[in-house]
mmCIF file of C-alpha atoms in Angstrom:
data_model
loop_
_atom_site.group_PDB
_atom_site.id
_atom_site.type_symbol
_atom_site.label_atom_id
_atom_site.label_comp_id
_atom_site.label_asym_id
_atom_site.label_seq_id
_atom_site.Cartn_x
_atom_site.Cartn_y
_atom_site.Cartn_z
ATOM 1 C CA MET A 1 3.604 -7.461 19.758
ATOM 2 C CA GLU A 2 7.129 -6.800 18.794
ATOM 3 C CA LEU A 3 8.361 -6.895 15.167
ATOM 4 C CA ASN A 4 10.584 -9.873 15.768
ATOM 5 C CA ALA A 5 7.587 -12.057 16.447
ATOM 6 C CA PHE A 6 6.567 -11.764 12.814
ATOM 7 C CA LEU A 7 9.984 -11.885 11.121
ATOM 8 C CA ASP A 8 11.249 -14.982 9.330
ATOM 9 C CA PRO A 9 14.465 -15.880 11.106
ATOM 10 C CA ARG A 10 16.012 -16.927 7.763
ATOM 11 C CA LYS A 11 15.741 -13.312 6.553
ATOM 12 C CA LEU A 12 17.894 -11.130 8.584
ATOM 13 C CA PRO A 13 18.089 -7.372 8.272
ATOM 14 C CA VAL A 14 20.743 -6.232 5.861
ATOM 15 C CA LYS A 15 21.203 -2.911 7.804
ATOM 16 C CA THR A 16 19.311 -0.319 9.892
ATOM 17 C CA LEU A 17 18.472 3.029 8.211
ATOM 18 C CA ASP A 18 17.318 5.811 10.601
ATOM 19 C CA GLY A 19 16.429 3.201 13.113
ATOM 20 C CA ILE A 20 14.249 1.268 10.620
ATOM 21 C CA PRO A 21 15.384 -2.353 9.882
ATOM 22 C CA SER A 22 16.107 -2.762 6.186
ATOM 23 C CA PHE A 23 15.811 -6.045 4.285
ATOM 24 C CA VAL A 24 16.716 -4.583 0.965
ATOM 25 C CA GLU A 25 20.121 -5.505 -0.534
ATOM 26 C CA ARG A 26 19.599 -3.792 -3.778
ATOM 27 C CA ILE A 27 16.833 -2.408 -5.984
ATOM 28 C CA SER A 28 16.649 -3.084 -9.740
ATOM 29 C CA GLY A 29 14.266 -2.916 -12.754
ATOM 30 C CA ASP A 30 10.894 -1.239 -12.398
ATOM 31 C CA ASP A 31 11.387 -1.228 -8.649
ATOM 32 C CA GLU A 32 14.385 0.957 -8.928
ATOM 33 C CA LYS A 33 12.873 3.328 -11.493
ATOM 34 C CA TRP A 34 9.613 3.931 -9.548
ATOM 35 C CA ASN A 35 11.357 4.005 -6.103
ATOM 36 C CA ARG A 36 13.307 7.077 -7.307
ATOM 37 C CA PHE A 37 10.079 8.599 -8.357
ATOM 38 C CA TYR A 38 8.343 8.077 -5.022
ATOM 39 C CA GLU A 39 11.366 9.102 -3.011
ATOM 40 C CA ARG A 40 11.168 12.569 -4.623
ATOM 41 C CA LEU A 41 7.412 12.660 -4.148
ATOM 42 C CA SER A 42 7.375 11.540 -0.629
ATOM 43 C CA PRO A 43 7.493 14.900 1.134
ATOM 44 C CA PHE A 44 4.318 16.113 -0.662
ATOM 45 C CA TYR A 45 2.552 12.856 -1.273
ATOM 46 C CA GLY A 46 -0.539 13.232 0.933
ATOM 47 C CA LEU A 47 -0.883 16.912 0.034
ATOM 48 C CA SER A 48 -0.649 16.309 -3.729
ATOM 49 C CA GLU A 49 -3.276 13.517 -3.521
ATOM 50 C CA ARG A 50 -5.703 15.783 -1.759
ATOM 51 C CA ILE A 51 -5.112 18.636 -4.255
ATOM 52 C CA PHE A 52 -5.368 16.583 -7.444
ATOM 53 C CA GLY A 53 -8.312 14.718 -6.098
ATOM 54 C CA LYS A 54 -10.256 17.982 -5.490
ATOM 55 C CA LEU A 55 -9.167 19.668 -8.693
ATOM 56 C CA ILE A 56 -9.612 16.676 -11.200
ATOM 57 C CA LEU A 57 -12.204 14.496 -9.603
ATOM 58 C CA GLY A 58 -13.964 16.953 -7.370
ATOM 59 C CA ILE A 59 -13.823 14.706 -4.271
ATOM 60 C CA ASP A 60 -12.830 14.899 -0.666
ATOM 61 C CA VAL A 61 -9.846 12.520 -0.801
ATOM 62 C CA LYS A 62 -9.594 11.965 2.988
ATOM 63 C CA LYS A 63 -13.294 10.783 2.915
ATOM 64 C CA GLU A 64 -12.504 8.510 0.006
ATOM 65 C CA TRP A 65 -9.478 7.012 1.853
ATOM 66 C CA GLU A 66 -11.803 6.220 4.677
ATOM 67 C CA LYS A 67 -14.199 4.458 2.245
ATOM 68 C CA VAL A 68 -11.376 2.364 0.790
ATOM 69 C CA ALA A 69 -10.033 1.335 4.192
ATOM 70 C CA GLY A 70 -13.490 0.952 5.869
ATOM 71 C CA PRO A 71 -14.772 -2.247 4.295
ATOM 72 C CA ALA A 72 -11.627 -4.158 5.194
ATOM 73 C CA ALA A 73 -13.254 -5.320 8.376
ATOM 74 C CA PHE A 74 -10.115 -6.324 10.261
ATOM 75 C CA ALA A 75 -11.120 -7.412 13.760
ATOM 76 C CA LYS A 76 -9.966 -5.792 16.956
ATOM 77 C CA GLY A 77 -6.697 -7.092 18.029
ATOM 78 C CA SER A 78 -5.656 -8.164 14.582
ATOM 79 C CA SER A 79 -2.046 -8.195 13.377
ATOM 80 C CA ILE A 80 -1.843 -6.769 9.753
ATOM 81 C CA PRO A 81 1.048 -5.547 7.531
ATOM 82 C CA GLU A 82 0.203 -2.653 5.200
ATOM 83 C CA VAL A 83 2.495 -3.113 2.172
ATOM 84 C CA SER A 84 3.420 0.117 0.354
ATOM 85 C CA PRO A 85 1.754 2.536 2.935
ATOM 86 C CA GLY A 86 3.067 5.625 1.138
ATOM 87 C CA SER A 87 2.946 8.542 3.638
ATOM 88 C CA GLY A 88 0.560 6.538 5.843
ATOM 89 C CA VAL A 89 -2.894 7.944 4.651
ATOM 90 C CA TYR A 90 -4.644 4.734 5.491
ATOM 91 C CA GLN A 91 -3.003 4.111 8.792
ATOM 92 C CA PRO A 92 -5.548 6.042 10.972
ATOM 93 C CA PHE A 93 -8.430 4.013 9.593
ATOM 94 C CA LEU A 94 -6.605 0.748 9.844
ATOM 95 C CA ARG A 95 -5.675 1.521 13.489
ATOM 96 C CA ASP A 96 -9.241 2.387 14.329
ATOM 97 C CA GLN A 97 -10.246 -1.080 13.062
ATOM 98 C CA ILE A 98 -7.626 -3.209 14.835
ATOM 99 C CA GLY A 99 -7.636 -1.042 18.012
ATOM 100 C CA PRO A 100 -4.822 -0.366 20.419
ATOM 101 C CA SER A 101 -4.327 -4.133 21.015
ATOM 102 C CA GLY A 102 -3.774 -4.779 17.334
ATOM 103 C CA THR A 103 -0.431 -4.683 15.499
ATOM 104 C CA LEU A 104 0.161 -2.584 12.423
ATOM 105 C CA VAL A 105 3.330 -3.197 10.400
ATOM 106 C CA SER A 106 4.101 -0.833 7.584
ATOM 107 C CA LEU A 107 6.524 -2.029 4.925
ATOM 108 C CA ASP A 108 7.680 0.073 2.025
ATOM 109 C CA LEU A 109 10.432 0.020 -0.499
ATOM 110 C CA SER A 110 10.823 3.890 -0.279
ATOM 111 C CA MET A 111 12.684 5.103 2.750
ATOM 112 C CA GLY A 112 11.311 8.569 1.921
ATOM 113 C CA MET A 113 7.787 7.261 2.383
ATOM 114 C CA LEU A 114 8.634 5.471 5.675
ATOM 115 C CA ARG A 115 10.074 8.763 6.902
ATOM 116 C CA ALA A 116 6.822 10.460 5.856
ATOM 117 C CA CYS A 117 4.922 7.989 7.911
ATOM 118 C CA ARG A 118 7.122 8.812 10.969
ATOM 119 C CA ARG A 119 6.611 12.542 10.465
ATOM 120 C CA ARG A 120 2.831 12.307 10.934
ATOM 121 C CA ARG A 121 1.551 14.114 13.903
ATOM 122 C CA ASP A 122 -0.525 11.163 14.936
ATOM 123 C CA PHE A 123 2.383 8.704 14.604
ATOM 124 C CA PRO A 124 2.491 8.009 18.347
ATOM 125 C CA ARG A 125 -1.131 6.931 18.394
ATOM 126 C CA LEU A 126 -0.905 4.918 15.104
ATOM 127 C CA HIS A 127 2.251 3.179 16.309
ATOM 128 C CA PRO A 128 3.074 1.418 13.074
ATOM 129 C CA LEU A 129 6.215 -0.866 13.130
ATOM 130 C CA LEU A 130 8.175 0.452 10.164
ATOM 131 C CA VAL A 131 10.043 -1.938 7.812
ATOM 132 C CA HIS A 132 12.200 -1.206 4.823
ATOM 133 C CA GLY A 133 11.405 -4.102 2.395
ATOM 134 C CA ASN A 134 10.218 -5.248 -0.928
ATOM 135 C CA GLY A 135 6.622 -6.403 -1.326
ATOM 136 C CA SER A 136 7.775 -9.144 -3.653
ATOM 137 C CA ASN A 137 10.027 -10.663 -0.957
ATOM 138 C CA LEU A 138 8.355 -10.112 2.419
ATOM 139 C CA PRO A 139 10.635 -10.846 5.394
ATOM 140 C CA PHE A 140 7.717 -12.357 7.409
ATOM 141 C CA ARG A 141 6.884 -15.834 8.605
ATOM 142 C CA ASP A 142 4.395 -18.019 6.769
ATOM 143 C CA GLY A 143 0.771 -17.517 7.928
ATOM 144 C CA ILE A 144 1.715 -15.123 10.827
ATOM 145 C CA PHE A 145 -0.727 -12.293 10.112
ATOM 146 C CA ASP A 146 -4.519 -12.079 10.517
ATOM 147 C CA GLY A 147 -4.790 -10.032 7.347
ATOM 148 C CA LEU A 148 -2.962 -7.806 4.955
ATOM 149 C CA PHE A 149 -3.703 -4.380 3.350
ATOM 150 C CA HIS A 150 -2.131 -3.142 0.060
ATOM 151 C CA VAL A 151 -3.747 -0.254 -1.800
ATOM 152 C CA GLY A 152 -1.540 1.616 -4.246
ATOM 153 C CA GLY A 153 1.720 0.438 -5.862
ATOM 154 C CA ILE A 154 1.343 -3.039 -7.190
ATOM 155 C CA ASN A 155 0.828 -1.680 -10.751
ATOM 156 C CA LEU A 156 4.375 -0.639 -10.651
ATOM 157 C CA PHE A 157 5.939 -3.497 -9.050
ATOM 158 C CA SER A 158 8.697 -5.443 -11.031
ATOM 159 C CA GLU A 159 7.036 -8.697 -10.021
ATOM 160 C CA PRO A 160 3.396 -8.016 -9.134
ATOM 161 C CA GLN A 161 2.243 -11.614 -9.275
ATOM 162 C CA LYS A 162 5.097 -12.720 -7.027
ATOM 163 C CA ALA A 163 4.037 -10.067 -4.605
ATOM 164 C CA ILE A 164 0.456 -11.316 -4.562
ATOM 165 C CA LEU A 165 1.750 -14.793 -3.766
ATOM 166 C CA GLU A 166 3.804 -13.250 -0.942
ATOM 167 C CA PHE A 167 0.681 -11.509 0.383
ATOM 168 C CA ALA A 168 -1.228 -14.921 0.545
ATOM 169 C CA ARG A 169 1.793 -16.646 2.118
ATOM 170 C CA VAL A 170 2.118 -14.511 5.270
ATOM 171 C CA VAL A 171 -1.610 -14.457 6.028
ATOM 172 C CA LYS A 172 -3.367 -17.097 8.092
ATOM 173 C CA ARG A 173 -5.874 -19.390 6.466
ATOM 174 C CA GLY A 174 -9.190 -17.625 6.463
ATOM 175 C CA GLY A 175 -7.567 -14.105 6.844
ATOM 176 C CA THR A 176 -8.448 -11.070 4.896
ATOM 177 C CA VAL A 177 -6.211 -9.790 2.060
ATOM 178 C CA VAL A 178 -7.089 -6.482 0.673
ATOM 179 C CA ILE A 179 -5.474 -5.446 -2.744
ATOM 180 C CA GLY A 180 -6.197 -2.303 -4.669
ATOM 181 C CA ASP A 181 -4.528 0.191 -6.992
ATOM 182 C CA GLU A 182 -5.153 2.840 -9.601
ATOM 183 C CA GLY A 183 -7.247 1.792 -12.663
ATOM 184 C CA PHE A 184 -10.306 2.875 -14.628
ATOM 185 C CA SER A 185 -13.785 1.462 -14.325
ATOM 186 C CA SER A 186 -15.666 0.613 -17.562
ATOM 187 C CA GLU A 187 -18.033 3.526 -16.966
ATOM 188 C CA LYS A 188 -15.928 6.443 -15.712
ATOM 189 C CA PRO A 189 -14.150 8.703 -15.519
ATOM 190 C CA ASP A 190 -14.459 10.676 -18.851
ATOM 191 C CA ARG A 191 -11.786 10.568 -21.499
ATOM 192 C CA LEU A 192 -10.324 13.958 -20.604
ATOM 193 C CA ARG A 193 -9.924 12.905 -16.909
ATOM 194 C CA ARG A 194 -8.342 9.635 -17.960
ATOM 195 C CA LYS A 195 -5.797 11.516 -20.084
ATOM 196 C CA ILE A 196 -4.884 13.938 -17.296
ATOM 197 C CA LEU A 197 -4.659 11.247 -14.700
ATOM 198 C CA SER A 198 -2.469 9.078 -16.830
ATOM 199 C CA LYS A 199 -0.017 11.971 -17.276
ATOM 200 C CA ILE A 200 0.151 12.745 -13.560
ATOM 201 C CA ASN A 201 0.298 9.263 -12.121
ATOM 202 C CA PRO A 202 2.346 6.504 -13.942
ATOM 203 C CA GLY A 203 0.273 3.857 -12.183
ATOM 204 C CA PHE A 204 -2.652 4.418 -14.597
ATOM 205 C CA LEU A 205 -0.419 3.581 -17.516
ATOM 206 C CA LYS A 206 0.111 0.052 -16.205
ATOM 207 C CA SER A 207 -3.241 -0.467 -14.507
ATOM 208 C CA LYS A 208 -4.618 -4.037 -14.492
ATOM 209 C CA VAL A 209 -6.724 -5.881 -12.008
ATOM 210 C CA PRO A 210 -4.424 -8.621 -10.915
ATOM 211 C CA ASP A 211 -4.861 -12.417 -11.250
ATOM 212 C CA LEU A 212 -5.302 -13.945 -7.793
ATOM 213 C CA PRO A 213 -3.771 -17.354 -6.766
ATOM 214 C CA HIS A 214 -6.226 -20.175 -5.885
ATOM 215 C CA SER A 215 -5.449 -19.648 -2.222
ATOM 216 C CA LEU A 216 -7.247 -16.333 -2.364
ATOM 217 C CA GLU A 217 -11.031 -16.059 -2.906
ATOM 218 C CA ARG A 218 -11.673 -13.657 -5.860
ATOM 219 C CA ARG A 219 -14.191 -11.041 -5.443
ATOM 220 C CA SER A 220 -15.486 -8.464 -7.995
ATOM 221 C CA PRO A 221 -13.662 -5.154 -7.952
ATOM 222 C CA GLN A 222 -15.213 -2.368 -5.948
ATOM 223 C CA TRP A 223 -14.472 1.060 -7.391
ATOM 224 C CA TYR A 224 -13.675 4.299 -5.579
ATOM 225 C CA PHE A 225 -12.278 7.771 -6.358
ATOM 226 C CA ARG A 226 -15.003 8.017 -9.025
ATOM 227 C CA GLY A 227 -14.017 4.988 -10.842
ATOM 228 C CA CYS A 228 -10.229 5.511 -10.597
ATOM 229 C CA LEU A 229 -9.189 3.026 -7.930
ATOM 230 C CA TYR A 230 -10.212 -0.568 -7.562
ATOM 231 C CA ARG A 231 -10.272 -2.659 -4.368
ATOM 232 C CA LEU A 232 -10.493 -6.455 -4.220
#
């Protein structure tokens, strides 16, 4: 499906940046602060995740990404937005789930990250529809998607609870909404690794498993990356 089929006609693109429709008029507060951080990080994001994952946690990050995306269980042919895709590390696994007939929309506040998605060698196969937008003000119709995937970022949103309400708004009744971000489980990692990770990634400093609206069924967090990333 084309992107226009999902867009709210009341929310028109402000401009087009590098061929990507932008629904962002201005960025302020924490969104502005962390957007600058991720703009600088965007050319190296995937590589830095793999290096630090191996050195600090002793894990194969690519295999861990697959585990995080794997249980989402989006059906073949589903239409799903991925909010805050970063450099697109979860896109191959999401595309495998929804198949070539499904629609993958990738929305991020960072143009640098969207450009990183487009630079992926497998971009033609993944075929995500790229959108420059704010996760707390999605430019999509009510109940238009079969599901939604967001892993990484909500800790640093200016309005995280508003974003979760937006996630629920754009998904059909009975659809699957996946939310996850950095955090520490009660059992691991050890104190030294917590200290190191908190210095490297600002998301750990504001980590909190979010409250969910009544419209979303709450499930116990599942932990990945050796207790450093939760998934609801």
